[in-house]
Short mmCIF file of N, CA and C in Angstrom, two decimals:
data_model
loop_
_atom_site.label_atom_id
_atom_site.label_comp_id
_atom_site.label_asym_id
_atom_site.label_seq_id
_atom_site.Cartn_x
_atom_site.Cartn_y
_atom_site.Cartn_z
N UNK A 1 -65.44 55.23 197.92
CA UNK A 1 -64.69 56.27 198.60
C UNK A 1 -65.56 56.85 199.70
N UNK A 2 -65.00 56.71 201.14
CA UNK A 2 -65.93 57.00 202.19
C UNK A 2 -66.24 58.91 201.98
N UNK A 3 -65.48 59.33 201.83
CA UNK A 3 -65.90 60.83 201.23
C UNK A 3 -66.82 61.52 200.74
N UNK A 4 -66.64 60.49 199.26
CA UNK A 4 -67.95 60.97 198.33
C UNK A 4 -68.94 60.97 199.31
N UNK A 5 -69.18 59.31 199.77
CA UNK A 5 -70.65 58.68 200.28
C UNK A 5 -70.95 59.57 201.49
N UNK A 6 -70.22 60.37 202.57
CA UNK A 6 -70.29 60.95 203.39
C UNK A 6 -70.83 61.93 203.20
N UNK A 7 -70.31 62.75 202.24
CA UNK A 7 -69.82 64.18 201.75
C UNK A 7 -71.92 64.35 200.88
N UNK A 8 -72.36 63.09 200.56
CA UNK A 8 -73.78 62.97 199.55
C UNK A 8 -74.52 63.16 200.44
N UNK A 9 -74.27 61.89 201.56
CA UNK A 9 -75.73 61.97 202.82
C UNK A 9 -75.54 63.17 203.45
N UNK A 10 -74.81 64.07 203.97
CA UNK A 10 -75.01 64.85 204.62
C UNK A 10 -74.87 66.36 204.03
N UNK A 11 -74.65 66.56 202.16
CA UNK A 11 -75.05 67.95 201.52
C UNK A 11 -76.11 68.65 202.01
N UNK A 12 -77.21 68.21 202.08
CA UNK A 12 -78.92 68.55 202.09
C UNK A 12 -78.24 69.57 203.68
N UNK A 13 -77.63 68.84 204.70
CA UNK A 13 -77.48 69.30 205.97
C UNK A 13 -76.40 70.25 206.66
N UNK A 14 -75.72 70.82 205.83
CA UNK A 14 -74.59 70.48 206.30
C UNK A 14 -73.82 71.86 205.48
N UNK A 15 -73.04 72.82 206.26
CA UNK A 15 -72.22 74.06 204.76
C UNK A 15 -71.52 73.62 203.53
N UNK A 16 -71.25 74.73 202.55
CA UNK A 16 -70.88 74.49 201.93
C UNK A 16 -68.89 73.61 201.90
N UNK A 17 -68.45 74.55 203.17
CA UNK A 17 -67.39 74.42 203.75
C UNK A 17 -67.23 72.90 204.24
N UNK A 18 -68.31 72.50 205.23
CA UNK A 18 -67.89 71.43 205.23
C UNK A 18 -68.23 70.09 204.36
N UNK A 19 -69.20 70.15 203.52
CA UNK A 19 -69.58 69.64 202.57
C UNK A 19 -67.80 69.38 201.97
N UNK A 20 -67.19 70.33 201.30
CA UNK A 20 -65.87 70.17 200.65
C UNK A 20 -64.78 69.15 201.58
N UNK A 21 -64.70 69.67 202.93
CA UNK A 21 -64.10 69.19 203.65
C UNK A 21 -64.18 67.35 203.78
N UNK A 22 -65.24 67.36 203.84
CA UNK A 22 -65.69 66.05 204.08
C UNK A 22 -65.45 64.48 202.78
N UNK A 23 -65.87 65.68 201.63
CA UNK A 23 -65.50 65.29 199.83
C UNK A 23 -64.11 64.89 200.19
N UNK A 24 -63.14 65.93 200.09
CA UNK A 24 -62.02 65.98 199.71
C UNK A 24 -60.85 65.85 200.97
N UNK A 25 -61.68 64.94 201.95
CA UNK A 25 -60.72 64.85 203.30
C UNK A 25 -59.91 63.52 203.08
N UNK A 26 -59.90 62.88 202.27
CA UNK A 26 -59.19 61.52 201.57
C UNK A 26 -58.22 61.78 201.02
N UNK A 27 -58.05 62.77 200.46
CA UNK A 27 -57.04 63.43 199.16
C UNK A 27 -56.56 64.57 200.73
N UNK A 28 -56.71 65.02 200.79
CA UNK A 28 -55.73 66.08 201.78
C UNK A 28 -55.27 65.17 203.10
N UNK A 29 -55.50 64.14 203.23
CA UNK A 29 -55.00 63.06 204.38
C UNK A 29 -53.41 62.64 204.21
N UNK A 30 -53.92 62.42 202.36
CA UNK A 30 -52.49 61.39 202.01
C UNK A 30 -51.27 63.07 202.31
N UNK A 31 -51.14 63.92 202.29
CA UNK A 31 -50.29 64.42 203.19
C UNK A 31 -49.58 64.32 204.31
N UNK A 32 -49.74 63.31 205.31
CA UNK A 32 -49.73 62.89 206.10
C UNK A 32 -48.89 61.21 205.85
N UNK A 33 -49.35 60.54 204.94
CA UNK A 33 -48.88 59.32 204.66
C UNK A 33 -48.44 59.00 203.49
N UNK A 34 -49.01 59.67 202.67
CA UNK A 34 -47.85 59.71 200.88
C UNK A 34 -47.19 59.20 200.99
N UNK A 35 -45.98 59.90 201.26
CA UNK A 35 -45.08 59.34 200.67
C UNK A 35 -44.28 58.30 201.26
N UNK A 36 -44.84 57.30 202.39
CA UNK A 36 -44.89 56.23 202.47
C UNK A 36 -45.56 55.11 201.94
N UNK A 37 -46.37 55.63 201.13
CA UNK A 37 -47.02 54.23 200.08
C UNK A 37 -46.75 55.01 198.83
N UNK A 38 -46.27 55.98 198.07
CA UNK A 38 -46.23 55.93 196.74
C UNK A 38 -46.88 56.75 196.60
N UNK A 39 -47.83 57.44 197.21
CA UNK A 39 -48.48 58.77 196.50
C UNK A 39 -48.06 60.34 197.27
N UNK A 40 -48.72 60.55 196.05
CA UNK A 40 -47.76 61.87 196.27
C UNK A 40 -48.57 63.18 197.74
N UNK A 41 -47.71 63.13 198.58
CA UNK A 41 -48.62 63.52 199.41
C UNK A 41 -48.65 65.43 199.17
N UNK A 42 -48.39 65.62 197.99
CA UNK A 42 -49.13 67.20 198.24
C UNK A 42 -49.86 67.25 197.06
N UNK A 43 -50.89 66.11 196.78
CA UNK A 43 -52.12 66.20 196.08
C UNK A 43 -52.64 66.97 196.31
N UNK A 44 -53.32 67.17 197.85
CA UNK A 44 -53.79 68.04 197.70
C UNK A 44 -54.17 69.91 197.55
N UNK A 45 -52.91 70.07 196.82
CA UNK A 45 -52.39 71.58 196.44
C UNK A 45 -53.14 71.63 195.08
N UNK A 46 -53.83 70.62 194.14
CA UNK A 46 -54.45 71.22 193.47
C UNK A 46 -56.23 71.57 193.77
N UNK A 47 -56.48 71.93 195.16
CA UNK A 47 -57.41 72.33 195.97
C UNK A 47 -56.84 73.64 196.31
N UNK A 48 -56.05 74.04 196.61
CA UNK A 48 -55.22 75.51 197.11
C UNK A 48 -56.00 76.48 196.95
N UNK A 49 -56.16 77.03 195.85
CA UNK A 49 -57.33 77.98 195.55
C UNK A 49 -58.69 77.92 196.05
N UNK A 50 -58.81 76.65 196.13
CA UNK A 50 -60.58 76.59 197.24
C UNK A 50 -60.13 77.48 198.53
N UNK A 51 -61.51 78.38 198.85
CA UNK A 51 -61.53 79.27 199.96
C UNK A 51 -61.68 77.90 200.91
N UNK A 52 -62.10 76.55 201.21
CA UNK A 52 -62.42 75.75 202.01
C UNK A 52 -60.67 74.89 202.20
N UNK A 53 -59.76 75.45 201.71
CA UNK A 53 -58.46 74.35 201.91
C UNK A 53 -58.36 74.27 203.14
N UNK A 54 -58.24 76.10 203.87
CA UNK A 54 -57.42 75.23 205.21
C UNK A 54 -58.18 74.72 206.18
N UNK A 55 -59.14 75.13 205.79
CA UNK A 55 -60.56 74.35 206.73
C UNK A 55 -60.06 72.87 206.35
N UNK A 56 -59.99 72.48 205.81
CA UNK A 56 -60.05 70.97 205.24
C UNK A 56 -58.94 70.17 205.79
N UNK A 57 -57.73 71.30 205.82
CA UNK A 57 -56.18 70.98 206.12
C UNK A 57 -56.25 70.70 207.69
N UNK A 58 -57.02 71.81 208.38
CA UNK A 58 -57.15 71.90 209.44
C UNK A 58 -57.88 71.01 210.45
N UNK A 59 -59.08 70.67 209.40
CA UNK A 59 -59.53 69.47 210.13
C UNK A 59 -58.63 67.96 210.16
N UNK A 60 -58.33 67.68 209.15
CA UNK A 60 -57.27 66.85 209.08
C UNK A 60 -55.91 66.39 209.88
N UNK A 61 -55.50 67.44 210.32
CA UNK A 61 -54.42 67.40 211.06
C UNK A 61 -55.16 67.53 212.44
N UNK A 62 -56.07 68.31 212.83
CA UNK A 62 -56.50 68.38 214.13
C UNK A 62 -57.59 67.32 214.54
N UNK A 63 -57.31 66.42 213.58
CA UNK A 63 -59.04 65.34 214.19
C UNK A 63 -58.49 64.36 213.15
N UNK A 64 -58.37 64.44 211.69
CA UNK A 64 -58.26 62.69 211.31
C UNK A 64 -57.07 62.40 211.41
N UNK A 65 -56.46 63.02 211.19
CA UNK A 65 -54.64 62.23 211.63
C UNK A 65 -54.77 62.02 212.53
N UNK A 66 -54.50 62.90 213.89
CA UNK A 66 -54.61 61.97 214.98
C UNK A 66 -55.19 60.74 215.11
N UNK A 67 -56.33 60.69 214.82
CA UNK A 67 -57.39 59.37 215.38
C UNK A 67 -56.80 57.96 214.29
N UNK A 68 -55.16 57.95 213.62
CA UNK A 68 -54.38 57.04 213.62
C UNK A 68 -53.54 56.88 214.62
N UNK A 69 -53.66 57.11 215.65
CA UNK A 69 -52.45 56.79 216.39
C UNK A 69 -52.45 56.10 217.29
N UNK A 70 -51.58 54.70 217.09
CA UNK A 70 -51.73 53.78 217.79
C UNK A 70 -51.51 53.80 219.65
N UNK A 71 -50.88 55.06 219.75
CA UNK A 71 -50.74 54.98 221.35
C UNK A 71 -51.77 55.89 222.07
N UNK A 72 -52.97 55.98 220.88
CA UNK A 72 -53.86 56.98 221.68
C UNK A 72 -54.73 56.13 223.18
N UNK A 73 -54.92 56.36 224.18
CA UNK A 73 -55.59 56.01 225.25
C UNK A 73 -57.06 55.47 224.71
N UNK A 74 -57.55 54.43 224.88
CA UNK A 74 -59.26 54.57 224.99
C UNK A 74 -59.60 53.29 225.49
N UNK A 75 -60.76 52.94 225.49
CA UNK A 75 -61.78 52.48 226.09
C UNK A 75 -61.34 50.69 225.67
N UNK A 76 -61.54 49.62 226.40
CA UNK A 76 -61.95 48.67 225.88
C UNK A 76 -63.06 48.02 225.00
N UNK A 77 -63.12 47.50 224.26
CA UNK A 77 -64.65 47.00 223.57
C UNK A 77 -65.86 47.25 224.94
N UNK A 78 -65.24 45.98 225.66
CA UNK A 78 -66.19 45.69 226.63
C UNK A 78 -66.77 46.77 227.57
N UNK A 79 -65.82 48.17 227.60
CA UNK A 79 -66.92 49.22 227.91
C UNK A 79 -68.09 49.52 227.16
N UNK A 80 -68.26 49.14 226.52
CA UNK A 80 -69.69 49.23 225.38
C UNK A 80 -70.13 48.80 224.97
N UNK A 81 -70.30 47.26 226.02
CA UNK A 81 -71.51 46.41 226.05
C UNK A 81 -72.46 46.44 226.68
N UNK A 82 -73.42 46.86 226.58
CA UNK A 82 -74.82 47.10 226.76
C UNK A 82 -75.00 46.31 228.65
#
């Protein structure tokens, strides 16, 4: 789970806030896509009570959802070959 492993290397560095965010940004995503594959996308409501939800919610919708979207503009590979 890229989360955990994220959420480990960068504890030592990093708030408590986003430490959570980072954990539990896998589980507050599937909001977004649930319930097109089968899960339930308001998993993550049993986080609600964390003072870090809407931080978490917020990053999510404002930075990892987007960065699925296939008509976003960017760069070719070959801009970033050396």
């Amino acid at each position: 789970n890229h989360g955990e492993v994220i959420a480990a290397i960068l504890r030592p560095f990093i708030s408590e806030a986003n430490h959570f965010m980072l954990l539990h940004h896998p589980l507050f995503q599937t909001y977004f896509y649930g319930c097109n594959v089968g899960i339930d996308p308001n998993g993550r409501d049993a986080h609600r009570e964390s003072p870090y939800f809407e931080h978490t919610a917020e990053f999510c919708k404002l930075y990892d959802e987007v960065s699925f979207d296939p008509n976003y503009p960017n760069e070719p590979l070959e801009t970033f070959v050396p």
